[in-house]
Short mmCIF file of C-alpha atoms and ligand atoms in Angstrom, two decimals:
data_model
loop_
_atom_site.label_atom_id
_atom_site.label_comp_id
_atom_site.label_asym_id
_atom_site.label_seq_id
_atom_site.Cartn_x
_atom_site.Cartn_y
_atom_site.Cartn_z
CA MET A 1 22.42 -120.61 34.31
CA ILE A 2 24.40 -121.61 31.20
CA LYS A 3 26.79 -124.34 32.24
CA SER A 4 29.37 -124.41 29.48
CA LEU A 5 30.65 -121.53 27.40
CA LYS A 6 33.57 -122.92 25.52
CA ALA A 7 35.57 -120.40 23.49
CA GLN A 8 34.58 -121.24 19.96
CA HIS A 9 35.91 -118.59 17.68
CA SER A 10 36.06 -118.83 13.94
CA LEU A 11 39.22 -120.45 12.65
CA LEU A 12 38.99 -118.04 9.72
CA SER A 13 39.83 -114.78 11.42
CA ASP A 14 40.86 -113.05 8.22
CA ALA A 15 38.00 -111.65 6.13
CA ARG A 16 39.97 -111.99 2.86
CA GLU A 17 40.60 -115.65 3.58
CA GLN A 18 36.88 -116.15 4.10
CA ILE A 19 36.00 -114.38 0.86
CA GLU A 20 38.53 -116.52 -1.02
CA ILE A 21 36.95 -119.70 0.33
CA ILE A 22 33.40 -118.48 -0.26
CA GLU A 23 34.26 -117.65 -3.88
CA HIS A 24 36.43 -120.67 -4.77
CA GLY A 25 35.96 -123.36 -2.10
CA ALA A 26 38.42 -124.70 0.46
CA ASN A 27 40.73 -126.16 -2.22
CA GLY A 28 40.54 -123.10 -4.51
CA GLU A 29 38.97 -125.02 -7.38
CA PHE A 30 35.27 -124.93 -6.65
CA ALA A 31 33.31 -123.08 -9.34
CA LEU A 32 29.71 -121.98 -9.14
CA ILE A 33 27.66 -119.61 -11.26
CA PRO A 34 28.71 -116.18 -9.99
CA PHE A 35 25.96 -114.50 -7.97
CA GLN A 36 26.39 -111.41 -10.11
CA GLN A 37 25.45 -113.47 -13.19
CA LYS A 38 22.30 -114.73 -11.48
CA LEU A 39 21.33 -111.16 -10.67
CA GLU A 40 21.94 -110.17 -14.30
CA THR A 41 19.50 -112.82 -15.48
CA SER A 42 16.95 -111.33 -13.05
CA ASN A 43 17.66 -107.78 -14.31
CA LEU A 44 18.91 -106.85 -10.86
CA TYR A 45 22.59 -106.21 -11.50
CA PRO A 46 24.07 -103.89 -10.35
CA LEU A 47 22.03 -104.33 -7.19
CA LYS A 48 20.66 -100.94 -6.12
CA PRO A 49 18.96 -99.76 -2.95
CA LEU A 50 15.23 -99.08 -2.89
CA GLN A 51 14.11 -96.64 -0.19
CA ILE A 52 16.57 -96.83 2.70
CA GLY A 53 14.54 -96.80 5.90
CA ILE A 54 16.34 -99.09 8.37
CA PHE A 55 19.48 -98.50 10.39
CA GLN A 56 20.93 -101.73 11.71
CA ILE A 57 23.53 -100.85 14.31
CA ASN A 58 25.96 -103.40 15.70
CA ILE A 59 26.92 -101.94 19.07
CA GLY A 60 29.53 -104.54 19.94
CA LYS A 61 30.74 -108.08 19.46
CA MET A 62 30.71 -108.98 23.14
CA CYS A 63 28.22 -111.71 23.98
CA ASN A 64 27.49 -114.02 26.93
CA GLN A 65 27.18 -116.91 24.45
CA THR A 66 29.42 -118.47 21.80
CA CYS A 67 26.93 -120.11 19.45
CA ARG A 68 28.20 -122.59 16.90
CA HIS A 69 26.82 -120.78 13.87
CA CYS A 70 27.38 -117.18 14.94
CA HIS A 71 28.20 -115.06 11.89
CA VAL A 72 29.54 -112.29 14.14
CA ASP A 73 32.04 -114.61 15.83
CA ALA A 74 30.81 -113.04 19.07
CA GLY A 75 31.71 -114.14 22.59
CA PRO A 76 32.52 -113.05 26.14
CA ASP A 77 36.11 -112.17 25.28
CA ARG A 78 35.42 -109.91 22.29
CA LYS A 79 36.48 -106.36 23.04
CA GLU A 80 34.98 -104.49 20.06
CA ILE A 81 32.31 -102.20 21.45
CA MET A 82 30.64 -99.05 20.10
CA THR A 83 31.68 -95.92 21.98
CA LYS A 84 29.30 -93.20 23.15
CA GLU A 85 30.93 -90.84 20.67
CA THR A 86 29.96 -93.10 17.74
CA MET A 87 26.47 -93.48 19.20
CA ILE A 88 26.15 -89.69 19.28
CA GLN A 89 27.14 -89.61 15.59
CA CYS A 90 24.41 -92.19 14.84
CA LEU A 91 21.86 -90.09 16.76
CA GLU A 92 22.82 -86.99 14.82
CA VAL A 93 22.27 -88.81 11.52
CA LEU A 94 18.90 -90.09 12.73
CA ARG A 95 17.91 -86.56 13.78
CA GLN A 96 18.70 -85.26 10.29
CA HIS A 97 16.98 -88.11 8.43
CA PRO A 98 13.44 -88.76 9.62
CA GLN A 99 13.00 -91.29 6.79
CA LEU A 100 15.21 -93.69 8.80
CA GLN A 101 12.20 -94.88 10.75
CA THR A 102 13.48 -98.16 12.17
CA VAL A 103 16.60 -98.76 14.24
CA ASP A 104 17.63 -102.36 14.70
CA LEU A 105 20.12 -102.81 17.56
CA THR A 106 22.29 -105.86 17.34
CA GLY A 107 25.58 -107.31 18.55
CA GLY A 108 26.94 -109.64 20.16
CA ALA A 109 24.51 -109.12 22.98
CA PRO A 110 23.71 -105.41 22.52
CA GLU A 111 22.67 -105.15 26.18
CA MET A 112 26.32 -105.74 27.21
CA ASN A 113 27.36 -102.36 25.82
CA PRO A 114 27.42 -100.13 28.94
CA ASN A 115 25.65 -97.33 27.01
CA PHE A 116 22.95 -99.58 25.56
CA ARG A 117 20.03 -98.27 27.63
CA TRP A 118 21.02 -94.65 27.19
CA PHE A 119 21.34 -95.14 23.43
CA ALA A 120 17.97 -96.90 23.10
CA GLU A 121 16.27 -94.14 25.13
CA GLU A 122 17.82 -91.41 22.97
CA ILE A 123 16.65 -93.15 19.79
CA LYS A 124 13.13 -93.44 21.21
CA LYS A 125 13.17 -89.69 21.96
CA LEU A 126 13.60 -89.25 18.19
CA ASP A 127 10.37 -91.20 17.78
CA ARG A 128 11.85 -94.16 15.92
CA HIS A 129 10.77 -97.77 16.03
CA VAL A 130 13.48 -99.68 17.92
CA ILE A 131 14.15 -103.39 17.55
CA VAL A 132 16.56 -105.20 19.85
CA ARG A 133 18.17 -108.52 18.91
CA CYS A 134 18.03 -110.03 22.39
CA ASN A 135 19.57 -113.49 22.79
CA LEU A 136 17.21 -114.21 25.75
CA THR A 137 19.85 -115.72 28.07
CA ILE A 138 21.29 -112.26 28.72
CA ILE A 139 18.11 -111.53 30.72
CA ARG A 140 19.07 -114.37 33.08
CA ALA A 141 22.84 -113.90 32.95
CA ASN A 142 23.23 -111.40 35.76
CA LYS A 143 20.95 -109.53 38.18
CA LYS A 144 21.66 -106.26 36.42
CA TYR A 145 19.81 -107.57 33.35
CA TYR A 146 16.75 -109.03 35.12
CA ASP A 147 14.71 -105.88 34.52
CA LEU A 148 15.34 -105.82 30.74
CA PRO A 149 11.74 -106.89 29.96
CA GLN A 150 10.50 -103.88 31.96
CA PHE A 151 12.96 -101.60 30.18
CA TYR A 152 11.79 -102.86 26.78
CA LYS A 153 8.17 -102.43 27.85
CA GLN A 154 8.67 -98.91 29.15
CA HIS A 155 10.17 -97.82 25.83
CA HIS A 156 7.99 -99.96 23.59
CA ILE A 157 10.95 -101.75 22.03
CA GLU A 158 10.33 -104.73 19.74
CA VAL A 159 12.17 -107.85 20.87
CA VAL A 160 13.56 -110.32 18.31
CA SER A 161 15.14 -113.40 19.82
CA SER A 162 16.85 -116.48 18.47
CA LEU A 163 15.49 -119.81 19.57
CA PRO A 164 16.98 -122.32 17.13
CA PHE A 165 14.36 -124.91 18.02
CA TYR A 166 11.57 -125.66 20.48
CA THR A 167 13.43 -128.59 22.02
CA GLN A 168 16.33 -128.54 24.45
CA ASN A 169 18.68 -130.87 22.55
CA ARG A 170 18.71 -128.98 19.29
CA THR A 171 18.93 -125.56 20.90
CA ASP A 172 21.71 -126.48 23.32
CA ARG A 173 23.70 -128.23 20.59
CA GLN A 174 23.82 -125.00 18.62
CA ARG A 175 23.99 -122.41 21.41
CA GLY A 176 25.55 -124.12 24.46
CA ASP A 177 24.51 -126.26 27.42
CA GLY A 178 21.71 -124.74 29.46
CA VAL A 179 20.72 -122.15 26.84
CA PHE A 180 17.32 -123.68 26.18
CA ALA A 181 16.28 -123.69 29.86
CA ASP A 182 17.41 -120.09 30.36
CA SER A 183 15.74 -119.02 27.11
CA ILE A 184 12.43 -120.51 28.25
CA LYS A 185 12.66 -118.64 31.58
CA ALA A 186 13.47 -115.42 29.76
CA LEU A 187 10.54 -115.89 27.37
CA GLN A 188 8.24 -116.39 30.36
CA MET A 189 9.56 -113.15 31.87
CA LEU A 190 8.92 -111.34 28.58
CA ASN A 191 5.38 -112.76 28.45
CA GLU A 192 4.78 -111.60 32.05
CA ALA A 193 5.78 -108.10 30.96
CA GLY A 194 3.23 -108.36 28.13
CA PHE A 195 5.50 -109.21 25.17
CA GLY A 196 3.89 -111.53 22.64
CA MET A 197 0.54 -111.21 24.44
CA GLU A 198 -2.58 -110.29 22.49
CA GLY A 199 -3.77 -106.71 22.88
CA THR A 200 -0.59 -105.31 24.46
CA GLY A 201 1.09 -104.10 21.26
CA LEU A 202 4.37 -105.41 22.70
CA ILE A 203 6.06 -107.48 20.00
CA LEU A 204 8.10 -110.60 20.63
CA ASN A 205 9.36 -112.40 17.52
CA LEU A 206 11.47 -115.54 17.46
CA VAL A 207 14.15 -116.60 15.00
CA TYR A 208 14.78 -120.13 13.75
CA ASN A 209 17.93 -121.12 11.90
CA PRO A 210 18.86 -124.61 10.71
CA ALA A 211 21.11 -126.71 12.95
CA GLY A 212 23.00 -128.26 10.01
CA ALA A 213 23.81 -127.83 6.33
CA PHE A 214 20.26 -127.53 5.09
CA LEU A 215 17.77 -124.82 4.16
CA PRO A 216 15.00 -123.78 6.54
CA PRO A 217 11.61 -125.43 6.07
CA SER A 218 8.47 -123.36 5.43
CA GLN A 219 8.31 -120.41 7.82
CA ALA A 220 4.53 -120.67 8.23
CA THR A 221 4.65 -124.39 9.07
CA LEU A 222 7.47 -123.92 11.52
CA GLU A 223 5.68 -121.03 13.20
CA SER A 224 2.63 -123.22 13.86
CA GLU A 225 4.84 -125.99 15.25
CA TYR A 226 6.73 -123.58 17.53
CA LYS A 227 3.50 -121.97 18.73
CA GLU A 228 1.94 -125.26 19.65
CA ALA A 229 5.04 -126.79 21.26
CA LEU A 230 5.96 -123.71 23.30
CA MET A 231 2.39 -123.09 24.42
CA VAL A 232 1.57 -126.67 25.42
CA LYS A 233 4.78 -127.34 27.29
CA TYR A 234 5.77 -123.95 28.69
CA GLY A 235 2.75 -121.65 28.28
CA ILE A 236 4.76 -119.31 26.05
CA HIS A 237 3.24 -116.83 23.57
CA PHE A 238 5.02 -114.98 20.79
CA ASN A 239 4.04 -113.03 17.67
CA ASN A 240 5.92 -114.27 14.60
CA LEU A 241 8.64 -116.73 13.77
CA PHE A 242 11.36 -115.68 11.33
CA ALA A 243 13.03 -118.60 9.55
CA ILE A 244 16.48 -117.60 8.37
CA THR A 245 19.10 -119.32 6.25
CA ASN A 246 22.65 -119.67 7.56
CA LEU A 247 25.06 -117.72 5.39
CA PRO A 248 28.39 -119.37 4.64
CA ILE A 249 30.56 -117.01 6.65
CA SER A 250 32.47 -117.00 9.95
CA ARG A 251 31.74 -119.91 12.34
CA TYR A 252 29.17 -121.42 10.01
CA LEU A 253 31.73 -121.45 7.21
CA ASP A 254 34.13 -123.22 9.60
CA TYR A 255 31.43 -125.74 10.31
CA LEU A 256 30.73 -126.35 6.61
CA ILE A 257 34.40 -126.86 5.85
CA THR A 258 35.22 -129.07 8.82
CA THR A 259 32.21 -131.29 8.12
CA ASN A 260 32.94 -131.41 4.37
CA ASN A 261 29.61 -129.84 3.62
CA TYR A 262 30.70 -126.59 2.01
CA GLU A 263 30.35 -127.47 -1.67
CA ALA A 264 27.10 -129.40 -1.29
CA TYR A 265 25.60 -126.60 0.78
CA MET A 266 26.56 -123.93 -1.74
CA GLU A 267 25.08 -126.01 -4.55
CA LYS A 268 21.84 -126.26 -2.57
CA LEU A 269 21.75 -122.48 -2.22
CA VAL A 270 22.46 -121.86 -5.90
CA ASN A 271 19.88 -124.40 -7.05
CA ALA A 272 17.29 -122.74 -4.82
CA TYR A 273 17.97 -119.22 -6.19
CA ASN A 274 14.70 -117.30 -6.26
CA PRO A 275 14.52 -114.04 -8.27
CA THR A 276 11.64 -112.75 -6.14
CA ALA A 277 13.75 -113.20 -3.02
CA ALA A 278 16.65 -111.48 -4.81
CA ALA A 279 14.47 -108.46 -5.54
CA ASN A 280 13.64 -108.18 -1.83
CA VAL A 281 16.99 -108.69 -0.12
CA MET A 282 17.35 -106.62 3.04
CA CYS A 283 20.40 -104.64 1.85
CA ARG A 284 18.04 -102.76 -0.47
CA ASN A 285 16.37 -100.90 2.40
CA THR A 286 18.92 -101.16 5.21
CA ILE A 287 22.25 -99.61 6.12
CA SER A 288 24.40 -101.56 8.53
CA ILE A 289 26.68 -99.69 10.93
CA GLY A 290 29.62 -101.45 12.52
CA TRP A 291 30.73 -101.07 16.13
CA ASP A 292 33.41 -98.59 14.98
CA GLY A 293 31.00 -96.49 12.89
CA HIS A 294 31.87 -97.86 9.44
CA LEU A 295 29.03 -98.36 6.98
CA TYR A 296 28.12 -101.60 5.23
CA ASP A 297 25.39 -102.95 2.96
CA CYS A 298 24.41 -105.55 5.57
CA ASP A 299 25.58 -107.35 8.67
CA PHE A 300 27.18 -110.08 6.55
CA ASN A 301 29.22 -107.69 4.42
CA GLN A 302 30.20 -106.09 7.71
CA MET A 303 31.66 -109.37 8.95
CA LEU A 304 33.53 -109.75 5.64
CA GLU A 305 34.83 -106.18 6.05
CA LEU A 306 33.28 -105.07 2.74
CA LYS A 307 32.51 -101.40 3.31
CA VAL A 308 29.91 -99.58 1.19
CA THR A 309 31.01 -98.42 -2.25
CA SER A 310 30.01 -94.76 -1.71
CA ASP A 311 32.71 -92.16 -0.86
CA ALA A 312 31.37 -91.70 2.66
CA LYS A 313 32.18 -94.93 4.47
CA HIS A 314 31.76 -93.80 8.08
CA ILE A 315 28.79 -92.57 10.08
CA LYS A 316 30.52 -89.25 10.73
CA ASP A 317 30.49 -88.54 6.96
CA PHE A 318 26.99 -89.97 6.36
CA LYS A 319 25.37 -88.91 3.07
CA LEU A 320 22.06 -90.54 2.36
CA ASP A 321 21.89 -89.45 -1.30
CA GLN A 322 25.26 -91.11 -2.01
CA LEU A 323 24.21 -94.29 -0.25
CA GLN A 324 20.91 -94.30 -2.07
CA ALA A 325 22.76 -94.15 -5.43
CA ARG A 326 25.47 -96.73 -4.65
CA ASN A 327 25.94 -100.24 -6.01
CA ILE A 328 25.55 -102.89 -3.31
CA ILE A 329 28.54 -105.24 -3.03
CA VAL A 330 27.51 -108.81 -3.76
CA GLY A 331 29.35 -112.14 -3.69
CA GLN A 332 28.72 -115.87 -3.46
CA HIS A 333 27.62 -115.55 0.19
CA CYS A 334 24.55 -113.62 -1.10
CA TYR A 335 23.06 -116.90 -2.33
CA GLY A 336 22.12 -117.40 1.34
CA CYS A 337 19.68 -114.48 1.09
CA THR A 338 18.05 -115.57 -2.15
CA ALA A 339 17.50 -119.32 -1.68
CA GLY A 340 13.93 -120.61 -1.48
CA ALA A 341 11.68 -118.12 0.28
CA GLY A 342 14.70 -115.90 0.87
CA SER A 343 16.19 -114.82 4.15
CA SER A 344 16.69 -111.57 6.02
CA CYS A 345 16.79 -110.35 9.61
CA GLY A 346 12.99 -110.35 9.36
CA GLY A 347 12.81 -113.91 8.01
CA ALA A 348 11.53 -115.00 4.58
CA VAL A 349 11.20 -112.25 1.97
CA ALA A 350 9.40 -113.99 -0.90
S1 SF4 B 401 23.78 -115.02 20.93
FE1 SF4 B 401 23.88 -114.20 18.86
S2 SF4 B 401 25.64 -112.82 18.85
FE2 SF4 B 401 25.82 -114.13 20.67
S3 SF4 B 401 27.15 -115.82 20.02
FE3 SF4 B 401 25.00 -116.46 19.72
S4 SF4 B 401 24.51 -115.93 17.60
FE4 SF4 B 401 26.38 -114.81 18.16
S1 SF4 B 402 24.51 -110.95 1.93
FE1 SF4 B 402 24.10 -108.79 2.25
S2 SF4 B 402 24.64 -107.85 0.32
FE2 SF4 B 402 24.35 -110.00 -0.10
S3 SF4 B 402 22.19 -110.16 -0.70
FE3 SF4 B 402 22.33 -110.60 1.49
S4 SF4 B 402 21.87 -108.66 2.44
FE4 SF4 B 402 22.44 -108.21 0.31
#
């Protein structure tokens, strides 16, 4: 059981305040090459979608954890939760657009939405690939969640789970005391159900993100290290490791500012700009839907309250052709997606 869950919300509750700091630094005088300019030099501005095929749906900000770097600023006391009515609107859009083949359910802890299982089942009836961003500890948080591995198995849902590192210290420092031990138990339960095991077709992917103000190391190297460490010590199997870069928003932005790391971190991101990663950023094939049904280019723009530029900004008015033709909103935070091997919800992109 997780022992300490301190409330740890972002000090920067206002999205405009965050954008101001991201663009100009904490003292208002920090100047970096604008991201837009970098895209221009790569012939990518204005940034346009490719084929939109992924719906990433945030079904609520409630979470049983309060991780230090959470870009959603999620926690047990968050009340924002997607209603069944909005879910029905999402289902209707999926029914009308078979090209939206993948549905990525995220939160908070998506499982804490009381309609989560119903929603996932309805999406599966539409024959879509469903991914759930499961934080692992939710499986151990309460008896009513113990059977989640069986539920995921029954519906052939892909599980993607954060495990910031394969040691207790580094994981607990970022996610809370006791998180590592509960995560290991949850991973063993998922393995018992067949996830991550060869020949089952049940996918279990893990996510690494850096514990401090640095870029992730090579995804392939880290994956080998994780596989060996988790197998030798705990007998755990998984499919792939996604190494992601922390974007300078929400609690991670707080962290950068309070540790005086903001400017140095941003410079690192800019210096590591990779045009190949820029060409493959996830907002080019994904639409992000907020808990209240509003539409965004990605989960990060969602947290900064930057709604899509097309006329239809809500799921109830969804128009794929308009979204396909829109300009994606970019800003200095986007450097987090284009540094080094790039970063997305599926890990490196270049
Ligand atoms: S588990 Fe995920 S959503 Fe919950 S607080 Fe941690 S990072 Fe945020
Ligand atoms: S932050 Fe969002 S909009 Fe910017 S590049 Fe990344 S995915 Fe695209």
